[in-house]
Coordinates of C-alpha atoms (C1' of nucleotides) in Angstrom, one line a residue:
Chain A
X1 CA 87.8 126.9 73.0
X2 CA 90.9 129.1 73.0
X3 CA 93.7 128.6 70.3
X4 CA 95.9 128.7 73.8
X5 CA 94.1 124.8 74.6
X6 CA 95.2 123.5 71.1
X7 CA 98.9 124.7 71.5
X8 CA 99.1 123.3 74.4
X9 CA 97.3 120.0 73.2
X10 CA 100.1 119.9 70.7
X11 CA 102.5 119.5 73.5
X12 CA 101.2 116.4 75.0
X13 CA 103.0 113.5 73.9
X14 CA 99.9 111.5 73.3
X15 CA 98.6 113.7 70.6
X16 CA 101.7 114.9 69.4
X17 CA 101.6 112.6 66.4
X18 CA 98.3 113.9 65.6
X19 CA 97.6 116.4 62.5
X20 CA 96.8 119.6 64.0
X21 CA 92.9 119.2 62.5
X22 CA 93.1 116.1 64.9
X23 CA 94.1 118.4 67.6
X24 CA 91.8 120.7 67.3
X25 CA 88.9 118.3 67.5
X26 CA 90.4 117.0 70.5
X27 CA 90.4 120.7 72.0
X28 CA 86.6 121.3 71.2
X29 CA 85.6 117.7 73.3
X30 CA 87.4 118.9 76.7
X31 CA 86.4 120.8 79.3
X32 CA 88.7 122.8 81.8
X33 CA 88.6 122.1 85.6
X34 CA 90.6 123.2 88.5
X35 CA 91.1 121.9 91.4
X36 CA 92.6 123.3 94.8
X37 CA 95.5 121.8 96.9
X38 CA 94.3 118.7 98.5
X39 CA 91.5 118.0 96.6
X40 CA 90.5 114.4 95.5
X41 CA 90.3 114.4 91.6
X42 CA 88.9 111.2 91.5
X43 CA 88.5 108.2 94.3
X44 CA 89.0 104.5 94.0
X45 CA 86.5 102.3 93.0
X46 CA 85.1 105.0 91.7
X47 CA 83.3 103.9 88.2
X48 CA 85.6 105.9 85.5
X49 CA 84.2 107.7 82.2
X50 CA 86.9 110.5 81.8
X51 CA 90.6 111.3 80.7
X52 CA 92.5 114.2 82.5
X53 CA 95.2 116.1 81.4
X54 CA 97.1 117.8 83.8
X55 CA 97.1 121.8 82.2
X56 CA 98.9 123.5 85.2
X57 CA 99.7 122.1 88.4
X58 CA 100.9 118.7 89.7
X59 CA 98.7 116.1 90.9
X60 CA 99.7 112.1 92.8
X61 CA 97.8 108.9 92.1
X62 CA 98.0 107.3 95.5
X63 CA 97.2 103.7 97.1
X64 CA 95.7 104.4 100.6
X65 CA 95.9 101.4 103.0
X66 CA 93.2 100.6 105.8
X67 CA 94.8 102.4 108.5
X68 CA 95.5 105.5 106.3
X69 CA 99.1 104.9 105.5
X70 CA 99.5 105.6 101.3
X71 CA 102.1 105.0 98.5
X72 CA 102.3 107.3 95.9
X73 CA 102.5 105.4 92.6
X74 CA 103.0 108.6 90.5
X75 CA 103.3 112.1 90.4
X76 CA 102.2 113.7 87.5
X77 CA 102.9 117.1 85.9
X78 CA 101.6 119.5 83.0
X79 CA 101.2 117.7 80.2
X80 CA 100.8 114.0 81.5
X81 CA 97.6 112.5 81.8
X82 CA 95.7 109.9 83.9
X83 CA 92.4 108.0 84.1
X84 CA 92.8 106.5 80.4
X85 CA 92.8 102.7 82.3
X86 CA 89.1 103.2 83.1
X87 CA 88.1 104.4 79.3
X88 CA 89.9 101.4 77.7
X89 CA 88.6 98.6 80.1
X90 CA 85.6 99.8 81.7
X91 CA 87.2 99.2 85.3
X92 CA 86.8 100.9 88.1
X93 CA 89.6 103.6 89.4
X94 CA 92.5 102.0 90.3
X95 CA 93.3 104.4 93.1
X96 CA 93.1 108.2 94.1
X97 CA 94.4 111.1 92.5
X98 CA 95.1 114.5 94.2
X99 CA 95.8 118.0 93.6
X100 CA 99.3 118.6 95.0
X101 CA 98.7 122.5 94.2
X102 CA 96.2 124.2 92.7
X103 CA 95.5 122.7 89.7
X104 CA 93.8 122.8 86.4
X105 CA 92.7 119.9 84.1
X106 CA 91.6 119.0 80.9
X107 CA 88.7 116.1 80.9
X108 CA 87.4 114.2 78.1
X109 CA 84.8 112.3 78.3
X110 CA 84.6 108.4 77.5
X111 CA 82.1 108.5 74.7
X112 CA 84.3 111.2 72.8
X113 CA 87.6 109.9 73.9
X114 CA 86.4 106.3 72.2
X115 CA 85.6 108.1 69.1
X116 CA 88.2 109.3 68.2
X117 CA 90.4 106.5 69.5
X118 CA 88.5 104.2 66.7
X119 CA 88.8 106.5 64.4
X120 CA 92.5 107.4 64.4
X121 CA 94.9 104.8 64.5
X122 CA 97.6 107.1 65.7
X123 CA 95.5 107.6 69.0
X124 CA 95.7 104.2 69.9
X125 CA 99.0 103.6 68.8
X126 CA 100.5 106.7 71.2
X127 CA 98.6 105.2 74.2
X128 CA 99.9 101.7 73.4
X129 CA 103.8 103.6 73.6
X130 CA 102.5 105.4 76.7
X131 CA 101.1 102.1 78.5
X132 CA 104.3 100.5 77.7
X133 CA 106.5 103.3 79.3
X134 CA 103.8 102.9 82.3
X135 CA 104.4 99.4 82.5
X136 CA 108.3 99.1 82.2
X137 CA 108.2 102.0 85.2
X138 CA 105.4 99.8 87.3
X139 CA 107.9 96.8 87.4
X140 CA 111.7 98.7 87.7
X141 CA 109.3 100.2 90.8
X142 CA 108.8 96.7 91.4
X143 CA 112.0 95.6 91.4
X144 CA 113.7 98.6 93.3
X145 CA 111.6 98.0 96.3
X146 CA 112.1 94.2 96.3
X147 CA 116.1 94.4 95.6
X148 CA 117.1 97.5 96.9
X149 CA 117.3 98.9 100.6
X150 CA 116.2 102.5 101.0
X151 CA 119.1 104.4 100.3
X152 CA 119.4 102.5 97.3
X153 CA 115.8 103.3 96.2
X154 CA 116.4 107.0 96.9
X155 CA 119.3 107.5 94.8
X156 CA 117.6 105.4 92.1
X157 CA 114.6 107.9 92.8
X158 CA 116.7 111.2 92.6
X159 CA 118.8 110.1 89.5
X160 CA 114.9 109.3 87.9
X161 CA 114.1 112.8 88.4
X162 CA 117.2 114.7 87.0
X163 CA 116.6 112.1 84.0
X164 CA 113.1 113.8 83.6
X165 CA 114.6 117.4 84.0
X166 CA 117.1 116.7 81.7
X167 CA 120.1 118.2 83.6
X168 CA 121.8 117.3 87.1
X169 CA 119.6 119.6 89.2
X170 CA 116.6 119.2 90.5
X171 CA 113.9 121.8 91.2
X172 CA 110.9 120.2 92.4
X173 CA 110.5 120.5 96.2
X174 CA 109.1 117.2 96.9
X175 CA 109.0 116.7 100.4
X176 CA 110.9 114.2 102.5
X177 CA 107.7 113.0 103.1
X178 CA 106.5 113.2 99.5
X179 CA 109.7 111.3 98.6
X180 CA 109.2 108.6 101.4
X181 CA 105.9 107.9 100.4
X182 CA 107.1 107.4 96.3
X183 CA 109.7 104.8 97.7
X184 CA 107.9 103.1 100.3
X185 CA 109.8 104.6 103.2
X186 CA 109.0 106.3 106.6
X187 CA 110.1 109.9 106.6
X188 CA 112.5 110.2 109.0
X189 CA 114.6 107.1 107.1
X190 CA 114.5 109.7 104.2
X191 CA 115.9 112.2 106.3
X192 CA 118.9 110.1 107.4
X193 CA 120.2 109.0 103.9
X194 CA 119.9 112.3 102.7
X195 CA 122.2 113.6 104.9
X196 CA 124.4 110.6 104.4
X197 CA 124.5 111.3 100.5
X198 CA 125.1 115.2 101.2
X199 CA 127.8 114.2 103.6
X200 CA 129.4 111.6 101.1
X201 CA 129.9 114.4 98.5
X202 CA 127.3 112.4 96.1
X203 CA 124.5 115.7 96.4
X204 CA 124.4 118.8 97.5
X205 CA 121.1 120.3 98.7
X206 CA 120.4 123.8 98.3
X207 CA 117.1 125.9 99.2
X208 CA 114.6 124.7 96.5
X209 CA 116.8 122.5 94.7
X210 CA 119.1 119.2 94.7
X211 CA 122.2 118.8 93.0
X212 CA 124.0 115.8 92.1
X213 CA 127.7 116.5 92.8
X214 CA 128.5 112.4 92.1
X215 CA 126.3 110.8 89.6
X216 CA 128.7 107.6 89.3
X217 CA 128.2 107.3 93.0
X218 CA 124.7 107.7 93.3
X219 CA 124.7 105.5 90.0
X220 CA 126.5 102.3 92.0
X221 CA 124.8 102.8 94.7
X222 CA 121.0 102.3 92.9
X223 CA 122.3 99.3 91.6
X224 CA 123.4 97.4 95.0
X225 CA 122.1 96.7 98.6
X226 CA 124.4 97.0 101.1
Chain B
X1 CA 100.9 75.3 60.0
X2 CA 98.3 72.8 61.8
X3 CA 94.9 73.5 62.6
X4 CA 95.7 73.0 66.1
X5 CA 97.5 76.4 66.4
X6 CA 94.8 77.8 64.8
X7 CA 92.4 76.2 67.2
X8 CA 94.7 77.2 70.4
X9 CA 95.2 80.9 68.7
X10 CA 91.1 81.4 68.8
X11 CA 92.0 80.7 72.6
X12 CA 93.5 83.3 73.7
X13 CA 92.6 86.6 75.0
X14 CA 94.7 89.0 72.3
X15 CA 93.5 87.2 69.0
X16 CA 90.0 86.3 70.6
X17 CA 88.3 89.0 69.3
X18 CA 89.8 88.3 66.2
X19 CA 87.5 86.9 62.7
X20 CA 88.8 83.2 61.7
X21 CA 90.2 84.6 58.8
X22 CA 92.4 87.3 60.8
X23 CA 93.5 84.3 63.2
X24 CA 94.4 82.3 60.2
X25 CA 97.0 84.7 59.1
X26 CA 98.3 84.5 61.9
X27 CA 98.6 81.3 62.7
X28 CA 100.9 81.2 59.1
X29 CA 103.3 83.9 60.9
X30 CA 104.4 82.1 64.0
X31 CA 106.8 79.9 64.7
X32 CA 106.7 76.7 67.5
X33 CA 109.6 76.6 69.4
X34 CA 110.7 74.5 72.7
X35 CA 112.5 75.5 75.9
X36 CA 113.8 73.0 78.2
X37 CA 113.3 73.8 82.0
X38 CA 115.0 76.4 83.2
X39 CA 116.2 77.6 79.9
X40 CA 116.2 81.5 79.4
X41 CA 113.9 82.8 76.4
X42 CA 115.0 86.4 76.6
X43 CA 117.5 88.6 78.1
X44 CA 117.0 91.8 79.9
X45 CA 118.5 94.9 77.7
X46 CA 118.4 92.4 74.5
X47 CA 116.6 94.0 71.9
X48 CA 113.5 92.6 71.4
X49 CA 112.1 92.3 67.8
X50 CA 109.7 89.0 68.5
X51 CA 106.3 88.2 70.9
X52 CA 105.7 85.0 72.7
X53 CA 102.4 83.3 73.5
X54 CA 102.9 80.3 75.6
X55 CA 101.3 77.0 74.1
X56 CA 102.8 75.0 76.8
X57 CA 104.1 74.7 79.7
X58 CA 104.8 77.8 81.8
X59 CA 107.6 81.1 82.2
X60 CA 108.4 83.6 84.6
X61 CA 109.3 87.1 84.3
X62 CA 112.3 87.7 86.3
X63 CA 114.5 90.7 87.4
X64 CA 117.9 89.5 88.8
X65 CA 120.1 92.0 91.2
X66 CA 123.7 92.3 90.4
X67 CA 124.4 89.5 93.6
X68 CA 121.8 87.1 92.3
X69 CA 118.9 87.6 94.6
X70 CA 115.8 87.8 92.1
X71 CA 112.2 89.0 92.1
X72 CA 109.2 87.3 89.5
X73 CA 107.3 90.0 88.0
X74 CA 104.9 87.6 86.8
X75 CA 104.2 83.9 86.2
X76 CA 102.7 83.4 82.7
X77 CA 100.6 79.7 81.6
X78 CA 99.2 78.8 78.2
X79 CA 97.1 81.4 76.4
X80 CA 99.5 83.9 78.0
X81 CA 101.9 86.3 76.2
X82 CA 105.2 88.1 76.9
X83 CA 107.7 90.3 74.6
X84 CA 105.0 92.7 73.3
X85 CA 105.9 95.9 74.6
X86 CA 109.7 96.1 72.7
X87 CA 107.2 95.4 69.7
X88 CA 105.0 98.8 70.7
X89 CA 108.1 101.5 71.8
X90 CA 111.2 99.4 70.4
X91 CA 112.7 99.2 74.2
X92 CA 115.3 97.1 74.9
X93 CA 113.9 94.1 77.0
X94 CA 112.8 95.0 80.7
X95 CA 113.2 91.4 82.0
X96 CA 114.4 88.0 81.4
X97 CA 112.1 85.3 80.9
X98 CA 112.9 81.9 82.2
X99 CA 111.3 78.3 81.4
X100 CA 110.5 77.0 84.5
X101 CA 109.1 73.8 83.3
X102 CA 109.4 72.4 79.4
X103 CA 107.8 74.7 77.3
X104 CA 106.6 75.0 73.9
X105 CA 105.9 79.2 72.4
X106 CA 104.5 80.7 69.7
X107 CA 106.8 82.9 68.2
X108 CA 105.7 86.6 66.1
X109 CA 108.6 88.8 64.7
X110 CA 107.7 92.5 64.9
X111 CA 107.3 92.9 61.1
X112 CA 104.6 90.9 61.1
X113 CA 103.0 91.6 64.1
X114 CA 103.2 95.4 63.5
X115 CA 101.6 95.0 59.8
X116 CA 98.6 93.1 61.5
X117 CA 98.0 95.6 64.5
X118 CA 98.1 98.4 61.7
X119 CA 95.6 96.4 59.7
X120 CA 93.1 95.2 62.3
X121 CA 92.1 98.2 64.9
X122 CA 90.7 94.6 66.8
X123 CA 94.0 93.9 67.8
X124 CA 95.6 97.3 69.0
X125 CA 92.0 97.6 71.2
X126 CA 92.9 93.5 72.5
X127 CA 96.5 95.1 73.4
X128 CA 95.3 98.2 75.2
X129 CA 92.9 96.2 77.3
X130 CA 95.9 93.5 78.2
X131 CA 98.5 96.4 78.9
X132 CA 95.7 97.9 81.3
X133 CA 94.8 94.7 83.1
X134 CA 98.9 94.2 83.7
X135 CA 99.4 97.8 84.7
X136 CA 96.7 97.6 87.3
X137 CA 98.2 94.8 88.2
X138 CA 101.6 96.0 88.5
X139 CA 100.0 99.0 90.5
X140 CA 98.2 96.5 93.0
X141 CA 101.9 94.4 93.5
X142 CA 103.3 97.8 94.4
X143 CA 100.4 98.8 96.7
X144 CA 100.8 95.3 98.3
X145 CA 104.4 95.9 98.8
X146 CA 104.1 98.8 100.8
X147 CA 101.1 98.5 102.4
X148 CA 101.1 94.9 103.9
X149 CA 103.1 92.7 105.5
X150 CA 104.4 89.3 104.3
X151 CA 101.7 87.5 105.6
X152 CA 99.2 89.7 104.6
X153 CA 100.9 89.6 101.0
X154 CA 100.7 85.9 101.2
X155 CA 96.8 85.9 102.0
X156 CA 96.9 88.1 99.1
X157 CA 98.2 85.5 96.4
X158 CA 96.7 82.8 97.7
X159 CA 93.6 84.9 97.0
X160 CA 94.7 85.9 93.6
X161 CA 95.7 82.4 92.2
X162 CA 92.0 81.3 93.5
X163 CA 90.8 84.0 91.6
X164 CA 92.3 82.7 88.5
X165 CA 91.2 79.4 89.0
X166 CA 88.0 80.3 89.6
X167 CA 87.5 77.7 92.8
X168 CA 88.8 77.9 96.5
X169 CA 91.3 75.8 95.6
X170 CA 94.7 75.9 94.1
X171 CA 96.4 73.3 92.1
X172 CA 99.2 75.1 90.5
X173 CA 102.6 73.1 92.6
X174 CA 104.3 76.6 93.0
X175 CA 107.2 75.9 95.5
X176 CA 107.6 77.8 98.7
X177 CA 111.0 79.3 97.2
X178 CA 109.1 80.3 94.2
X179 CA 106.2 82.3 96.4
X180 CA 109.0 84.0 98.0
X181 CA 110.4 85.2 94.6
X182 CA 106.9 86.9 93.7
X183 CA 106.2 88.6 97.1
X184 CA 109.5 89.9 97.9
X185 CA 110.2 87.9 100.8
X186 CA 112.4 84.7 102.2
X187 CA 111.6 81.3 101.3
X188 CA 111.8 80.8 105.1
X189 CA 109.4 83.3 105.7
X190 CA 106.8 81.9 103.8
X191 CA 106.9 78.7 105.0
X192 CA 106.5 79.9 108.6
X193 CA 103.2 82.0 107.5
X194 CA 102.0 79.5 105.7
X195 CA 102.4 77.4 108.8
X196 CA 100.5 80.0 110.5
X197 CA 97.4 80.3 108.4
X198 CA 96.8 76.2 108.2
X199 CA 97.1 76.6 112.0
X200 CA 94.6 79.0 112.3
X201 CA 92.4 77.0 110.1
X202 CA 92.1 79.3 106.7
X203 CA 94.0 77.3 104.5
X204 CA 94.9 73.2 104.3
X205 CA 97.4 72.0 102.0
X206 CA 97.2 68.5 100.5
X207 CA 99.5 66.8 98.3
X208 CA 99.9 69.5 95.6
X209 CA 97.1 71.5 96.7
X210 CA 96.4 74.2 98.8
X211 CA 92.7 74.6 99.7
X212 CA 91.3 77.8 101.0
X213 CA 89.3 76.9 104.0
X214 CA 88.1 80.3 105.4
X215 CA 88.2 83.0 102.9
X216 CA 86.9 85.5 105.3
X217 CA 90.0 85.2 107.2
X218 CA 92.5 85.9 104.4
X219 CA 90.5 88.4 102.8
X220 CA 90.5 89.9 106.0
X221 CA 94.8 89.7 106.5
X222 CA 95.0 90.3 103.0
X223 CA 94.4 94.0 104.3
X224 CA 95.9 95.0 107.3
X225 CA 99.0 94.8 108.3
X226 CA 99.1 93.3 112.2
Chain C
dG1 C1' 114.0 49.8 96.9
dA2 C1' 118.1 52.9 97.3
dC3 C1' 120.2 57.1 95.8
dG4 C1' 120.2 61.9 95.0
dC5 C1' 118.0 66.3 94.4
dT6 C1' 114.8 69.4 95.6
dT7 C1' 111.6 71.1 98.9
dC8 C1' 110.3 72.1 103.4
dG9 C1' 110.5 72.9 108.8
dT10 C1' 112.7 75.3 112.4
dG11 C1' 115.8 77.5 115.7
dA12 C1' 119.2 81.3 116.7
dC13 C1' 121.0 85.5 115.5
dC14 C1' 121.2 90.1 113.5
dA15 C1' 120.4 94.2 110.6
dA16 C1' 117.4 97.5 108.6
dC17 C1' 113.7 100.3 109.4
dA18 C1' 109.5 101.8 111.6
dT19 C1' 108.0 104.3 115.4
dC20 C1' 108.0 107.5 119.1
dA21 C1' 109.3 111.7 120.9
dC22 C1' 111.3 115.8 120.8
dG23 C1' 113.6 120.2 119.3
dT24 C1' 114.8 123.4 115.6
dC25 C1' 114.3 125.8 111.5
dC26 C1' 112.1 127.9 107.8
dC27 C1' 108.7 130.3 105.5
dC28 C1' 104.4 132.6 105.0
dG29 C1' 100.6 135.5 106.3
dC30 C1' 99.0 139.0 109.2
Chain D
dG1 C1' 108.3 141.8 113.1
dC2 C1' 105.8 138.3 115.1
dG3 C1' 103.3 134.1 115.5
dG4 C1' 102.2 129.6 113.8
dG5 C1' 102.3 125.6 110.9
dG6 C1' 104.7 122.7 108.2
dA7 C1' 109.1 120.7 107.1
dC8 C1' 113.3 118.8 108.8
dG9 C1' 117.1 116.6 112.2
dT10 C1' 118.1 113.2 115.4
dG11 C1' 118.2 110.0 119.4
dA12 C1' 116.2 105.9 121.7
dT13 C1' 113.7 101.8 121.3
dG14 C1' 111.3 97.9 119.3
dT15 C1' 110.0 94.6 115.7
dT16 C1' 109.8 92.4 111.3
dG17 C1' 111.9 89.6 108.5
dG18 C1' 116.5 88.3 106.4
dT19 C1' 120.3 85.1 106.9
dC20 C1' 122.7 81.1 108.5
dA21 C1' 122.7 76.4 109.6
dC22 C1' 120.8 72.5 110.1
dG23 C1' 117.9 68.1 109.6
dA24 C1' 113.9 65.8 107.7
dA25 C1' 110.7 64.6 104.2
dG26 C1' 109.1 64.1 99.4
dC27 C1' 109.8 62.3 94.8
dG28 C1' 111.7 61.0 90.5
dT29 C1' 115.2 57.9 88.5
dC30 C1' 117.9 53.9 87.8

DNA sequence: GACGCTTCGTGACCAACATCACGTCCCCGC
DNA sequence: GCGGGGACGTGATGTTGGTCACGAAGCGTC
């Protein structure tokens, strides 16, 4: 396994805390997949026995509905990781996951992922922290789409993601679609808002990129239904 | 400290797994304390240094909107537990919790809980397997949000609090106001589909009761939206 | 058994969004 | 440069479900 898997490894919050023999363990136990755009990474239901951690790409764990509409509960990036819930409880999937790009994963297996979970305290303590940060996200999600209307839910949505970049721009190029599924929205409702917090002076929308021009405007109105 | 918290302790789910010895210890950390009805336990954005386990009565988990309408995240009875996660990542509070009958709780300070999880890898794997049941949860309530209607999201609690039960019948009194509060929807609302599905013959409510009559039916709403 | 409080039933009205149906623009590959 | 597919903008229309405004039952308390 390249040196290249355990620098990387080292990056990952949930074995930063580990001691870089730790880490290098952990590198020899995965195995590298890639996936392209569109693929299903794992289904629903599906019977779970590995972790993935997302190496290069971006992938969305999505909730598909009987007549094919979906939410997107989460769009993960490099260095975030998914299907842990199935290794700790032995429970089926809880929903889909897909390759937004081409993408390449690291998977662990259960047995090994167990291991060394039982074996290092500081394991099980990092995915305790990381289930909490899950959880307090599941229920503000929760909350957002019970209290606030969509406009609300958007600029809730778009000040998340500048949080996560760190700075008051943001790069991604999520769709208008993307973003209405995230939110629980129909695309052309996205659409309209947009334009009405572009035209309000609150963001500005370039090529690739939104900017937040009024972050105590978008901030108010995240907090309050009209 | 009385047997009888050690006898309740070997109860519940976290400390089940636990040797008598190990729920001895603590049962000599907590600390009973009462609620009156209605009374709140915690605030949102406190900080949070203690865990809960309700020995009586019953809580819910609330997030209020800055003009008072409110959604329950959950709805926790005797064996259950709230607090934990400012114990794991030292979070403010994501929620007030709210008496909503007289209550008695348990009461763990994070000293003393931390020491034990530390000690006892029994524990931390309880916690990971609770923190995975709720986030699946949590992911479901979203899904349910989105993706069905109110009635359908209706059929779905009914089914749920069945489920926990363990019969086709529910005995828990939860008012129509309340039902509203967990789904996301009007108290009038509810009462209208809940008019609807005793009319259509899949569920008959007695006294303080509501009995599901044809599961097949609900099952079957619980998933599409009309 | 009478009071009061909480819960529930129901009609009328209205707003927020979904949906449908286009047209335009942008970008990418050939 | 040209063609085509995906992303976006925007109007018209319909429906779900929230809100308001009542009245009628339950039910616990004195």
């Amino acid at each position: 396994m390249p040196a290249a898997t355990v620098d990387f490894l080292t990056t990952v919050p949930l074995f930063r805390s580990l001691a870089q023999s730790e880490v290098v363990a952990f590198s020899q136990l995965v195995r590298e997949k890639s996936y392209p755009k569109g693929s299903v990474i794992l289904f629903e239901d599906d019977p779970g026995d590995s972790l993935f951690v997302v190496r290069a790409g971006r992938v969305k764990v999505v909730l598909v509905s009987e007549d094919g509409r979906e939410v997107i509960l989460g769009i993960l990036g490099v260095g975030e990781h998914f299907g842990e819930l199935s290794l700790i409880d032995d429970q089926p999937r809880s929903a889909h996951v897909v390759a937004m790009e081409e993408s390449t994963l690291l998977v662990l297996r259960r047995e090994d992922f167990r291991r060394r979970v039982e074996q290092n305290p500081a394991v099980a303590w990092a995915l305790l922290i990381e289930l909490s940060r899950r959880l307090r996200r599941a229920d503000e999600k929760i909350g957002s789409l019970v209290l606030l209307d969509v406009p609300g839910r958007i600029a809730r949505m778009i000040l998340d993601s500048a949080a996560e970049g760190g700075s008051d721009s943001i790069e991604k190029p999520l769709t208008h679609q993307t973003i209405a599924h995230v939110i629980g929205a129909s695309r052309e409702t996205v659409s309209r808002a947009m334009r009405e917090f572009v035209e309000a002076g609150w963001i500005s929308t370039e090529r690739r990129r939104i900017r937040i021009t009024d972050r105590a405007a978008l901030e108010k109105r995240s907090q309050q239904r009209l």
